[in-house]
Coordinates of C-alpha atoms in Angstrom, one line a residue:
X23 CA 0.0 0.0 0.0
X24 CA 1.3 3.0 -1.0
X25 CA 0.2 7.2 0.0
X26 CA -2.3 6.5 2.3
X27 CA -1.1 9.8 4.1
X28 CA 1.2 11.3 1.3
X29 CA 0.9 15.2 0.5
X30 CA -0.5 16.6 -2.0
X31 CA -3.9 16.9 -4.6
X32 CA -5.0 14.3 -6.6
X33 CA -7.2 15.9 -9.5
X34 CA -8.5 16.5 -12.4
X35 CA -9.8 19.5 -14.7
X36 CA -11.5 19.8 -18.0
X37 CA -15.0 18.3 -19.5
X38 CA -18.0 19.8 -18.5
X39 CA -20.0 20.1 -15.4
X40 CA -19.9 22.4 -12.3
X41 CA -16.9 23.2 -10.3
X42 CA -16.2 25.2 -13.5
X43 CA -15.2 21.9 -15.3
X44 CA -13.2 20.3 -12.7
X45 CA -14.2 16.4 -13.6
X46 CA -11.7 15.8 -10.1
X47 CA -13.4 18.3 -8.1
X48 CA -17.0 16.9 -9.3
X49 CA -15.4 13.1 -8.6
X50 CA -14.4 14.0 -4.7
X51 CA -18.2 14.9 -4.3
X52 CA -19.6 11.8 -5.4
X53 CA -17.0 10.0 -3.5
X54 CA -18.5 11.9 0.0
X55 CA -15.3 14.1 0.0
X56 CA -15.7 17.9 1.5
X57 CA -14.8 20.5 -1.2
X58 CA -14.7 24.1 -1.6
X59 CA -14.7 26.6 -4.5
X60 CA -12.5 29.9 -3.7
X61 CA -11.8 32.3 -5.8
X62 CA -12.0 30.0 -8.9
X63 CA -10.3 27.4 -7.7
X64 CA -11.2 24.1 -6.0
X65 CA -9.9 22.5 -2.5
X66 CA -10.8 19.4 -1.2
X67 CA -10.0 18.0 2.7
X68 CA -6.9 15.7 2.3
X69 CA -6.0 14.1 5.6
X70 CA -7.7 16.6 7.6
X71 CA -6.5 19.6 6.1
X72 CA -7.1 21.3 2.4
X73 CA -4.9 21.1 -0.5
X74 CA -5.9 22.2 -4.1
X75 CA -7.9 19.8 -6.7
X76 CA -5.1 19.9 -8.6
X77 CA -1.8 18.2 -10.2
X78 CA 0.8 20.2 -9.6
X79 CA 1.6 21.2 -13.2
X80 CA -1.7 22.5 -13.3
X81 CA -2.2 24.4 -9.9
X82 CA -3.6 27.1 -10.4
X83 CA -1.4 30.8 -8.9
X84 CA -2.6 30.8 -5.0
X85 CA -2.1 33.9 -2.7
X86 CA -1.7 33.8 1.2
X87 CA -5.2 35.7 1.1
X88 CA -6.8 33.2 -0.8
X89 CA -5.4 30.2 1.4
X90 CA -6.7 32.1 4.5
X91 CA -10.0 32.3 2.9
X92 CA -9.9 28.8 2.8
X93 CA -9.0 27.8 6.4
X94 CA -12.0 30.4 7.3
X95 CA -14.4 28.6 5.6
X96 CA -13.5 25.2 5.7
X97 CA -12.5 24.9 9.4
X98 CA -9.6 23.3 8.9
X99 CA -6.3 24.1 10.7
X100 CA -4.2 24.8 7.3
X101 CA -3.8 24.8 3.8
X102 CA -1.1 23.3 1.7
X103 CA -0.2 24.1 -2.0
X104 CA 3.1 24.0 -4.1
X105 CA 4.3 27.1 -6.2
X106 CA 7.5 27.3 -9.0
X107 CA 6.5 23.9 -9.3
X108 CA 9.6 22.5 -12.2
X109 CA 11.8 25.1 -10.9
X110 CA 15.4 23.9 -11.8
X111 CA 17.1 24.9 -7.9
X112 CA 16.9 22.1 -5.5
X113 CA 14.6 22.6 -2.2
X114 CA 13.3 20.6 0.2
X115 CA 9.9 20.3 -1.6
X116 CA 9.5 18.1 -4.3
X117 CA 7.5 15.8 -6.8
X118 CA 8.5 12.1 -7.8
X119 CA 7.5 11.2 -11.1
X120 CA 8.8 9.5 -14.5
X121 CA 8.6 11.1 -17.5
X122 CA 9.4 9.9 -21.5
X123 CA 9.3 6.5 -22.8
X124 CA 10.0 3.6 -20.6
X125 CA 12.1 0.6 -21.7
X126 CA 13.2 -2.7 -19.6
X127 CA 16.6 -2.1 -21.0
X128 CA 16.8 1.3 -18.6
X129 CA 16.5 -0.9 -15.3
X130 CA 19.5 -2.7 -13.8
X131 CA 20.1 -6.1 -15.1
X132 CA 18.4 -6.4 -11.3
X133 CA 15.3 -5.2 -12.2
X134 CA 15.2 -6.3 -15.5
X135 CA 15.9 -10.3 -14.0
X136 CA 12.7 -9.6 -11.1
X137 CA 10.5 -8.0 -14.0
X138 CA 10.8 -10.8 -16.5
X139 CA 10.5 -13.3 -13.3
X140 CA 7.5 -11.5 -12.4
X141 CA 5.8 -11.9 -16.0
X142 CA 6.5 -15.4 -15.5
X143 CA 4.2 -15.9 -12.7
X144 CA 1.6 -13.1 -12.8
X145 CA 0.0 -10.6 -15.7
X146 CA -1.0 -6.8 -15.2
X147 CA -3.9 -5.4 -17.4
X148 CA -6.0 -2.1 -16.6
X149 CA -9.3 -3.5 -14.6
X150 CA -13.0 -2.1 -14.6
X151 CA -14.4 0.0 -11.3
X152 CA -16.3 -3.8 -11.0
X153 CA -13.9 -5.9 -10.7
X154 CA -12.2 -3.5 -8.1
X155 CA -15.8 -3.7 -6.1
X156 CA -15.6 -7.6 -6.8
X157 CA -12.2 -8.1 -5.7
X158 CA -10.5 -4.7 -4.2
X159 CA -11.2 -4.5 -0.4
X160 CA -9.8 -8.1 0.3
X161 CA -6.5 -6.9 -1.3
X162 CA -6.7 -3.6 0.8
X163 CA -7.2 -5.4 4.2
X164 CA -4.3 -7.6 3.5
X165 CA -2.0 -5.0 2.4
X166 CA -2.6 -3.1 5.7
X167 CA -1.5 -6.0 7.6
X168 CA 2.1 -5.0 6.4
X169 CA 1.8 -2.2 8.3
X170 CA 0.9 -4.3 11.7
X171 CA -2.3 -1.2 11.8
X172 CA -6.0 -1.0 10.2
X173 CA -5.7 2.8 10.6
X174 CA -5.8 3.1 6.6
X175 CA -8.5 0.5 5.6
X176 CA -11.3 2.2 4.6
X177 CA -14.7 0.7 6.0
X178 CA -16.0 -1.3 2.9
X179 CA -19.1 1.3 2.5
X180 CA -16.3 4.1 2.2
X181 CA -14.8 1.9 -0.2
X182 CA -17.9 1.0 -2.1
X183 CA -18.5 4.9 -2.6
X184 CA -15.2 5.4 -3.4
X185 CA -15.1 3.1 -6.3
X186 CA -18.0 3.1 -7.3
X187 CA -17.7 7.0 -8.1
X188 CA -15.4 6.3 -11.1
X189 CA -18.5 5.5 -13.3
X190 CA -20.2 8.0 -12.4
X191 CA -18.0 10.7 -13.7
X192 CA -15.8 8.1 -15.9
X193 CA -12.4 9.7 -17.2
X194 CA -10.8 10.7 -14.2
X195 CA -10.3 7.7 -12.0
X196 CA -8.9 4.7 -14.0
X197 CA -7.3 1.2 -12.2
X198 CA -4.7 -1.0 -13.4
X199 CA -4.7 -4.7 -11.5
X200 CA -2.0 -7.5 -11.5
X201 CA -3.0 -10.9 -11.2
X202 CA -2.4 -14.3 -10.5
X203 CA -4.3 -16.6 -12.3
X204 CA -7.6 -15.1 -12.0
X205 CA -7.2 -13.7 -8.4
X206 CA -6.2 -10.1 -8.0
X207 CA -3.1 -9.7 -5.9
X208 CA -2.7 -5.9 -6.6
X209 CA -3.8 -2.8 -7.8
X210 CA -3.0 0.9 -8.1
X211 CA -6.2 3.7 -8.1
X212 CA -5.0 6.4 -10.9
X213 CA -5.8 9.8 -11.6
X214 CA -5.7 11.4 -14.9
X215 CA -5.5 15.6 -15.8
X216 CA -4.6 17.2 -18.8
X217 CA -2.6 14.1 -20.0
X218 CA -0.8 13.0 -16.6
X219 CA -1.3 10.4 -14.3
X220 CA -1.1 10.5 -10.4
X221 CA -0.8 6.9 -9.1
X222 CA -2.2 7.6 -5.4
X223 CA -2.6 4.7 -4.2
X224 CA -1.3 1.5 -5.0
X225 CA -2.5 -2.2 -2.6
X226 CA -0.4 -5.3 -2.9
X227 CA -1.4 -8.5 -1.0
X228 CA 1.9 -9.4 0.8
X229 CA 1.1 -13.0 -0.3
X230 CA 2.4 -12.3 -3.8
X231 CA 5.0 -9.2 -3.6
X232 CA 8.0 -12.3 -4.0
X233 CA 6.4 -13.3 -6.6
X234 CA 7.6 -9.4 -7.8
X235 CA 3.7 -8.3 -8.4
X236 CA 5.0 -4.7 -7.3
X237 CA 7.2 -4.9 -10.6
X238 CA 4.5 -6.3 -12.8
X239 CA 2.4 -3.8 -12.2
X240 CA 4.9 -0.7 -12.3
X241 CA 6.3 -1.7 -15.4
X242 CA 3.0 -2.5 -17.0
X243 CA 1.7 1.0 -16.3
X244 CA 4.7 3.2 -17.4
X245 CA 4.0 1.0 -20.5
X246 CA 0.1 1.7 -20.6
X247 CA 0.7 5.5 -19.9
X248 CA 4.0 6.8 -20.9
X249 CA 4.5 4.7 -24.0
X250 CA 1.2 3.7 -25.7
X251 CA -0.8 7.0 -24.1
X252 CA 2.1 9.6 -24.1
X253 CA 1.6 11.1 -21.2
X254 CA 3.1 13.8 -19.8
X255 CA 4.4 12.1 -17.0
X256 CA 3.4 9.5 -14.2
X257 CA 3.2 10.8 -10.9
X258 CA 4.0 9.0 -7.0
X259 CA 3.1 12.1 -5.2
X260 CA 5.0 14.2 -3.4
X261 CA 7.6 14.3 -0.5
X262 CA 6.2 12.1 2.3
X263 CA 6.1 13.9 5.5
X264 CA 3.2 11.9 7.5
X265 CA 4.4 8.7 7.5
X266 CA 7.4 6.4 6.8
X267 CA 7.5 4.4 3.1
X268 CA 10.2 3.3 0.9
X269 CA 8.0 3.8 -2.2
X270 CA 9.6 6.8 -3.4
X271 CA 12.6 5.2 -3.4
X272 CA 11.7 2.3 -4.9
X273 CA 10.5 4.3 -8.1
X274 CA 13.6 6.2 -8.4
X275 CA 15.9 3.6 -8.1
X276 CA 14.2 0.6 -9.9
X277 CA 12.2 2.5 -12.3
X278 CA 14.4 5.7 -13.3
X279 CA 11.7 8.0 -10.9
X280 CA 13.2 11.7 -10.3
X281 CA 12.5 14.6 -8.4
X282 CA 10.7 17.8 -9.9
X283 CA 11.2 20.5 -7.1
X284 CA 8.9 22.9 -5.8
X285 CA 8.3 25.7 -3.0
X286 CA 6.0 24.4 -0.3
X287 CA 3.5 26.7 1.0
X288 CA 1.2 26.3 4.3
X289 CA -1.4 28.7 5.6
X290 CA -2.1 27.7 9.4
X291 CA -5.0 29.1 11.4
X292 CA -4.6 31.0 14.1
X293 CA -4.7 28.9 17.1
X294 CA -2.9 26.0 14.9
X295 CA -0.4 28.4 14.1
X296 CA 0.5 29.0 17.9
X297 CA 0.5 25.9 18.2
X298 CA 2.9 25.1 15.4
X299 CA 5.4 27.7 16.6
X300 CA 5.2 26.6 19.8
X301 CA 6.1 23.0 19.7
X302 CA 8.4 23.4 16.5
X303 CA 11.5 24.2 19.1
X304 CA 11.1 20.5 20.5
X305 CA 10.7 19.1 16.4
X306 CA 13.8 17.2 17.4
X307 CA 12.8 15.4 20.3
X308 CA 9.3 14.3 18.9
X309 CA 11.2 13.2 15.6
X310 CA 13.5 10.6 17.9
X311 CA 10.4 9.8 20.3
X312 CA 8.3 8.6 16.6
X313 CA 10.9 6.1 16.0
X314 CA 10.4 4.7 19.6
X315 CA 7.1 4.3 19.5
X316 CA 4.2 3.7 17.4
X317 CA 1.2 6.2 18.1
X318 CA -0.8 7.6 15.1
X319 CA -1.6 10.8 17.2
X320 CA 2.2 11.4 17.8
X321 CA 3.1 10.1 13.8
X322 CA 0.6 13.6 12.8
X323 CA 2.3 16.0 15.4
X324 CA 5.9 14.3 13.8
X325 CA 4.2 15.2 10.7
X326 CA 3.0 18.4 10.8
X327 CA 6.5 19.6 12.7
X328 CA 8.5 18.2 10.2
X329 CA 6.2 19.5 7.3
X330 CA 7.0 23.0 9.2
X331 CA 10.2 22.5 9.0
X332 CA 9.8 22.4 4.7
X333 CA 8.0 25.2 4.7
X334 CA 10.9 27.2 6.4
X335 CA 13.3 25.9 4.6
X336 CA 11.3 27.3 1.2
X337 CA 11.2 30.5 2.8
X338 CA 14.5 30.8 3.2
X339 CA 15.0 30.2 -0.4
X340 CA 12.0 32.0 -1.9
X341 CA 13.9 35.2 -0.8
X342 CA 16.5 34.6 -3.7
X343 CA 14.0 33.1 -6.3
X344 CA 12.4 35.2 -8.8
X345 CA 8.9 36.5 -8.2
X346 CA 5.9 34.2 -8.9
X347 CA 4.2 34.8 -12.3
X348 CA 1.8 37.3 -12.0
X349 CA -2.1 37.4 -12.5
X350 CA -3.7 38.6 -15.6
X351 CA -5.7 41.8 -13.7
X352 CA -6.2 45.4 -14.5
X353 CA -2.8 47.0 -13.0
X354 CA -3.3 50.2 -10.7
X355 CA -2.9 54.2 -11.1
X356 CA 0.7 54.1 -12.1
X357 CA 2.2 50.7 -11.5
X358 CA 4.1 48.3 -13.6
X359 CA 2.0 45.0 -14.7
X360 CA 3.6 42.5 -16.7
X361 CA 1.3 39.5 -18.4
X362 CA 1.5 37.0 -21.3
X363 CA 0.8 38.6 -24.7
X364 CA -2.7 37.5 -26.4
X365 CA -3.9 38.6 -29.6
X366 CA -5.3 41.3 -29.2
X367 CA -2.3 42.6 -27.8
X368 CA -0.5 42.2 -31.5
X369 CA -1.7 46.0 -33.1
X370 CA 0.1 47.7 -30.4
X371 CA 2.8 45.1 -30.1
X372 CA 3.7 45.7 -33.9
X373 CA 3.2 49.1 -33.5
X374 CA 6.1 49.6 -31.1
X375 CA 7.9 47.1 -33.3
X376 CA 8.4 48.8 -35.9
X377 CA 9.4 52.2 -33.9
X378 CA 11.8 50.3 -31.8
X379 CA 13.5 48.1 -34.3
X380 CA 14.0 50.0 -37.3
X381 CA 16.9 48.7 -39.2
X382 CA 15.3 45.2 -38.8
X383 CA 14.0 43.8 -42.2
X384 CA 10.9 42.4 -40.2
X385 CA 10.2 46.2 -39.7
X386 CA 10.0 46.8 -43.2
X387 CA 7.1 43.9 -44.3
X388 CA 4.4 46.8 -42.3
X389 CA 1.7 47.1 -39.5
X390 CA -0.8 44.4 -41.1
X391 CA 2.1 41.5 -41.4
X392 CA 3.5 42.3 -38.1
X393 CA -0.2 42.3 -36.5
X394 CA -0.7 39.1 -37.8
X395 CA 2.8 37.5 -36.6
X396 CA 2.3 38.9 -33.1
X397 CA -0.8 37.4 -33.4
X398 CA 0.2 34.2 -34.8
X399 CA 3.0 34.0 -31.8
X400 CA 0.5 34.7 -29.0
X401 CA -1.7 31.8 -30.2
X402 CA 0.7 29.1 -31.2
X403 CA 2.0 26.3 -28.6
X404 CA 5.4 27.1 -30.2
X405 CA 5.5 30.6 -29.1
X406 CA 4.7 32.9 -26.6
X407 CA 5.0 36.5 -25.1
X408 CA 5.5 39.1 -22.5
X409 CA 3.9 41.7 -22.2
X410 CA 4.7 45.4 -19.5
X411 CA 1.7 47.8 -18.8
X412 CA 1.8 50.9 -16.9
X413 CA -2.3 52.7 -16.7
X414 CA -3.0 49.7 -19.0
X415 CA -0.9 50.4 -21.9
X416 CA 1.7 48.2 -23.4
X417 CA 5.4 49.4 -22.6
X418 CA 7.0 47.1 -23.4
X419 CA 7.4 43.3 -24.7
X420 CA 9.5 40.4 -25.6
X421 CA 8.8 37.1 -27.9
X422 CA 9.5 34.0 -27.3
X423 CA 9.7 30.4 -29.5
X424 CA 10.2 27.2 -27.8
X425 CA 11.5 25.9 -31.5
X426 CA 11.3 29.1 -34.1
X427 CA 11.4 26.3 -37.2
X428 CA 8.5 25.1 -35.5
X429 CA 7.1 28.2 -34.9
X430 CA 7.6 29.5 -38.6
X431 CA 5.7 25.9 -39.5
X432 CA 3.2 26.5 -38.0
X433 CA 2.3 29.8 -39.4
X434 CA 2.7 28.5 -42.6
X435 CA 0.2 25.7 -41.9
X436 CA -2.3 28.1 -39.7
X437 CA -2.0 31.1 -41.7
X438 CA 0.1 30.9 -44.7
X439 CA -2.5 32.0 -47.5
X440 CA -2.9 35.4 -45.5
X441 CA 0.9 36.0 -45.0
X442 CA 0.6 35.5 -48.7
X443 CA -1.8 37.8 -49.5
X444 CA 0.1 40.1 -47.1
X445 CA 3.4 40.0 -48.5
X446 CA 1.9 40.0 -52.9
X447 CA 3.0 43.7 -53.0
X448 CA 6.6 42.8 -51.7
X449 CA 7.5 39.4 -53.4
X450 CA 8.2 40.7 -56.4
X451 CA 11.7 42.1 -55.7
X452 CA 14.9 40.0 -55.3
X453 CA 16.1 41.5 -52.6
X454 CA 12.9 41.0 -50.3
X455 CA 12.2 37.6 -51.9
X456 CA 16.3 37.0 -50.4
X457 CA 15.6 38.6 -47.0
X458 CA 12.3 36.5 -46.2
X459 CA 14.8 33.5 -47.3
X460 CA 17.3 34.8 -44.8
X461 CA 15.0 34.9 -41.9
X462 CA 13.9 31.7 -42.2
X463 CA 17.3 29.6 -42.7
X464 CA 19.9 31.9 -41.0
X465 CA 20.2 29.4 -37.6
X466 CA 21.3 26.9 -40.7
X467 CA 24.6 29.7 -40.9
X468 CA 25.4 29.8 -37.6
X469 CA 27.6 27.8 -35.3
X470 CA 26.7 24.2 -34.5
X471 CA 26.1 24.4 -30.5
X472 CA 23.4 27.2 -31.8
X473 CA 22.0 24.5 -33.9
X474 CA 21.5 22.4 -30.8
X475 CA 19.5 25.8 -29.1
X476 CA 15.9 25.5 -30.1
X477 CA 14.2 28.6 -27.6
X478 CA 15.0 32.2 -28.7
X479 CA 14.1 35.9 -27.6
X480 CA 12.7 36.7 -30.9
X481 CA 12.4 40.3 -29.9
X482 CA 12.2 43.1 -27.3
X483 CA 11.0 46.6 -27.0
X484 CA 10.7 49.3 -24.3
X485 CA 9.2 52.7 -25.3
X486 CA 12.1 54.8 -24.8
X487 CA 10.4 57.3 -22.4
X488 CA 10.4 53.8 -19.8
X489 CA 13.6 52.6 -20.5
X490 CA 16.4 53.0 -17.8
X491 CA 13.8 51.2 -15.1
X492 CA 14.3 48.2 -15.3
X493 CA 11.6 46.8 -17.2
X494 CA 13.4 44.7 -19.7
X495 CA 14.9 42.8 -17.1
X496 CA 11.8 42.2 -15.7
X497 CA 10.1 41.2 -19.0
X498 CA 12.6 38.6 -19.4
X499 CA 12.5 37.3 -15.7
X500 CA 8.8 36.5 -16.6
X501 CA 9.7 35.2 -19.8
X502 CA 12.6 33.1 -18.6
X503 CA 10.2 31.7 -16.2
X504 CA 7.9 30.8 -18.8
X505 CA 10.4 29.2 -20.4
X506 CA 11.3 27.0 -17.4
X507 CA 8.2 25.8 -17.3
X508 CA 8.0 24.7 -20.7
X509 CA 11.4 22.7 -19.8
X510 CA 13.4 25.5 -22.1
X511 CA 16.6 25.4 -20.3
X512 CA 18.3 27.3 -22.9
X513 CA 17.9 30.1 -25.7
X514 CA 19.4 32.2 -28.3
X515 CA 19.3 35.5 -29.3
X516 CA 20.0 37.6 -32.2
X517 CA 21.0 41.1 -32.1
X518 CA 22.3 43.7 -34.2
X519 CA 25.7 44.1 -33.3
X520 CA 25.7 48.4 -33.3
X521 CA 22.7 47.8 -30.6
X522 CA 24.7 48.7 -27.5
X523 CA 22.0 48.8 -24.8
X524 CA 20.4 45.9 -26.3
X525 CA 23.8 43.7 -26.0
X526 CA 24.3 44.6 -22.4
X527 CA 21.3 44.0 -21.5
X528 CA 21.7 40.6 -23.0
X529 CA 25.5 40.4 -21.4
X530 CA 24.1 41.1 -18.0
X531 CA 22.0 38.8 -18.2
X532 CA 24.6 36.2 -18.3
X533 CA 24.5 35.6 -22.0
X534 CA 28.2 34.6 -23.7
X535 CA 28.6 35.5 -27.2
X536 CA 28.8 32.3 -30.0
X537 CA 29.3 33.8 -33.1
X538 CA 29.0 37.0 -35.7
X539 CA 26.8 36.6 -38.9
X540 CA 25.8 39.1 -41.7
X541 CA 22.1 39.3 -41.7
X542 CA 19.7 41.3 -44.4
X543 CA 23.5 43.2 -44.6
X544 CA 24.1 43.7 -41.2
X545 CA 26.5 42.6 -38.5
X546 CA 24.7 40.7 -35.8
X547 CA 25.9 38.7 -33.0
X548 CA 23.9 35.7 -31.3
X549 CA 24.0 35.1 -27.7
X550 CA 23.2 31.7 -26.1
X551 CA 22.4 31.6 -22.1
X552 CA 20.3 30.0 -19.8
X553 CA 16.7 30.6 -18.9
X554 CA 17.5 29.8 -15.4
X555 CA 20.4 33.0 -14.8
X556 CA 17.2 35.1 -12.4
X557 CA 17.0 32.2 -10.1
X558 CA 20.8 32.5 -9.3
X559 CA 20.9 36.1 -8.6

């Protein structure tokens, strides 16, 4: 048995329904599960306490003021919920999970020998919600005898409702068995969002774990989900704080798990949070009095100590971490606001374009083909943008590509007969006709390690009446961060090489020059750096 107590949302969004599409949200109710909306975004008691209905890739941006709303309403003593969740600096909060394709030939000739043993003696399928009714709870109450405690056996009506909610709103809650014979020995419950997969809890009958039915079944689900259903990723959980398991372990080192890292953030009530600080001084002693002796009451307080303990250590970090990504909301008289572009963004975007980069040749192709490449960028999953307001007008921006080829592709594909139509009154000169060719193909001209650099700062602009604040740096902080969360761990950039303020801005921000080119006739240099250079300063 695996996660009875471990951190951390299980979930689900999309698909209609209320909860504002939240198929998990809409799933914990018809399990009997207490869930709140607040502000948009749905909690749900985990253990006693309230995390967010979501995975953590997905979680939505939470405030302090928003957690304390929910500890108000809910009556529970705290909230938990992760932030920076893929951030590339280690803390003491993280995620294990398994991501790409999954091979036998990636284990140890160890694992390989106890899968192929295993397959020898047992099979693993995915299994209906019936057959879990039919067969589950007798597998649960034996693989709680492991444990030498019934503390985490549900009764069977709990367990009946539990189930029996997964066809009732079918898509999120899946289960994958491994058998002997016909008698099920094992089987994990599984959560599925936006193309990922949170195994939360997985039963083995003791009876059959020499037999390897643990490996069975791991190796037939990385199979089913990473390798025949692409999936994102397949999630354990999270760091296990409330009580002890080798699980994690076991994933990383038999089944090539790792860690993603997060910040951990808790919201306490008031009296719980006197509480907290005033037994988190004797944390030590309680941690060394746990191992002596077994007491569920005193495993929660070792729990919630150490759990403390996380949460300062994230604190202590967050103060050299970049700022969270900010909301999309109506900035204040005066203040700086900085969002993701969206289309209708692009007029204004182009606009300032063209003023700000003159002796570019993109400049030259005019408002209406510049609109519609802004607009093109902002839409595309191969691009995106940043955008600073001040009194709601756009100061600034920069553009981003995860893979500009890709990026150019899809234009063509999306959009290509109205770039056409834009560009009639221009194609008919060699020159242009050579130019267009040049933007597309000049990474083919540079150096080979720029080859291997897929990201790139397209472009970036600060009216000149706001520049000298600091907003470019914080346009590309944002941006950067983006990137990091698209797993861009590096980018290039190309600049013209008479652009002084633009190549020390690019210098400073710990980009190293690779090479000179000639491009549309003029001397540019490209930079290469990594997205993650804000987190280390």
């Amino acid at each position: 048995m695996k996660n009875e107590l471990t951190s951390q949302p299980v979930n689900i969004k999309q698909m209609p329904q209320e909860s504002d599409n939240n198929m998990y949200a809409c799933l914990l109710k018809q399990q009997g599960s207490y869930v709140i909306r607040i502000d948009d975004i749905d909690w749900h008691d985990y253990g006693g306490f309230m995390v967010p209905a979501y995975l953590p890739h997905l979680c939505p941006g939470i405030t302090e003021e928003m957690a304390r709303e929910v500890v108000r309403v809910s009556g529970r003593p705290f909230a938990r919920w992760p932030s920076r969740y893929g951030m590339k600096a280690a803390s003491q909060w993280w995620y294990i999970l398994r991501k790409g394709t999954w091979s036998l030939e990636q284990c140890s000739s160890n694992t390989r020998s106890k899968i192929r043993r295993g397959y020898k003696r047992l099979i693993s399928r995915p299994i209906s919600p019936a057959e879990v009714l039919a067969s589950g709870y007798e597998v649960c109450a034996k693989a709680v005898t492991r444990y030498g405690s019934k503390e985490f056996l549900p009764s069977r009506m709990v367990f009946e409702k539990k189930i029996g909610a997964a066809s009732i709103v079918p898509g999120v809650l899946e289960f994958f068995g491994v058998f002997s014979g016909t008698q099920l020995v094992g089987y994990s419950e599984n959560y599925i969002q936006d193309d990922a997969v949170f195994w939360e809890s997985i039963w083995y009958d003791p009876a059959f774990l020499s037999d390897y039915s643990s490996y069975v079944l791991t190796a037939e689900m990385l199979t089913h989900y990473l390798n025949e259903r692409h999936f994102k990723y397949a999630l354990d959980g999270c760091r296990s704080i409330y009580h002890k398991s080798e699980v994690q372990e076991y994933f990383i080192n038999k089944f090539g798990f790792t860690k993603e890292f997060a910040v951990l953030n808790v919201h306490y009530s008031s009296r719980f949070a006197i509480a907290v600080k005033s037994a988190y001084p004797f944390r030590k002693a309680v941690w060394s009095l746990e191992n002596k002796w077994q007491n569920s009451t005193l495993d929660k307080v070792s729990g919630v100590l150490r759990q403390e303990n996380i949460r300062r250590a994230c604190d202590s970090q967050r103060a050299v971490l970049t700022l969270e990504p900010k909301a999309v909301v109506p900035s204040g008289p005066g203040q700086l606001h900085i969002r993701e572009l969206i289309a209708p963004d692009a007029g204004r975007v182009a606009e300032m374009h063209i003023k700000g980069i003159r002796t570019g040749f993109i400049s030259t192709l005019g408002i209406k083909f510049l609109t519609a490449v802004y607009q093109s960028i902002a839409t595309s999953k191969n691009g995106f943008g940043i955008v600073a307001l001040r009194d709601d007008k756009i100061i600034g921006f920069a553009a981003f590509s995860a893979d500009t080829s890709a990026l150019y592709m899809d234009i063509f594909l999306k959009k290509g007969f109205r770039f056409a139509t834009l560009l009639a009154g221009r194609l008919f000169s060699y020159r242009q006709i050579r130019n267009i060719a040049e933007t597309i193909l000049y990474p083919v001209r540079t150096k080979k390690e720029s080859l291997q650099v897929q990201g790139e700062l397209l472009s970036t602009v600060v009216v000149e009446e706001e520049r000298g604040k600091g907003i470019s740096q914080a346009i590309l902080r944002e941006g950067f961060e983006i990137c990091r969360k698209k797993q861009i761990e590096k980018i290039k950039i190309l600049v013209a090489a008479d652009n002084k303020p633009a190549n020390r801005l690019y210098e400073k921000c710990g980009f190293t020059l690779l090479c000179q080119i000639y491009n549309h006739g003029i001397k540019s240099n490209i930079y290469t750096g990594l997205t993650d250079f804000f987190q280390k300063v």
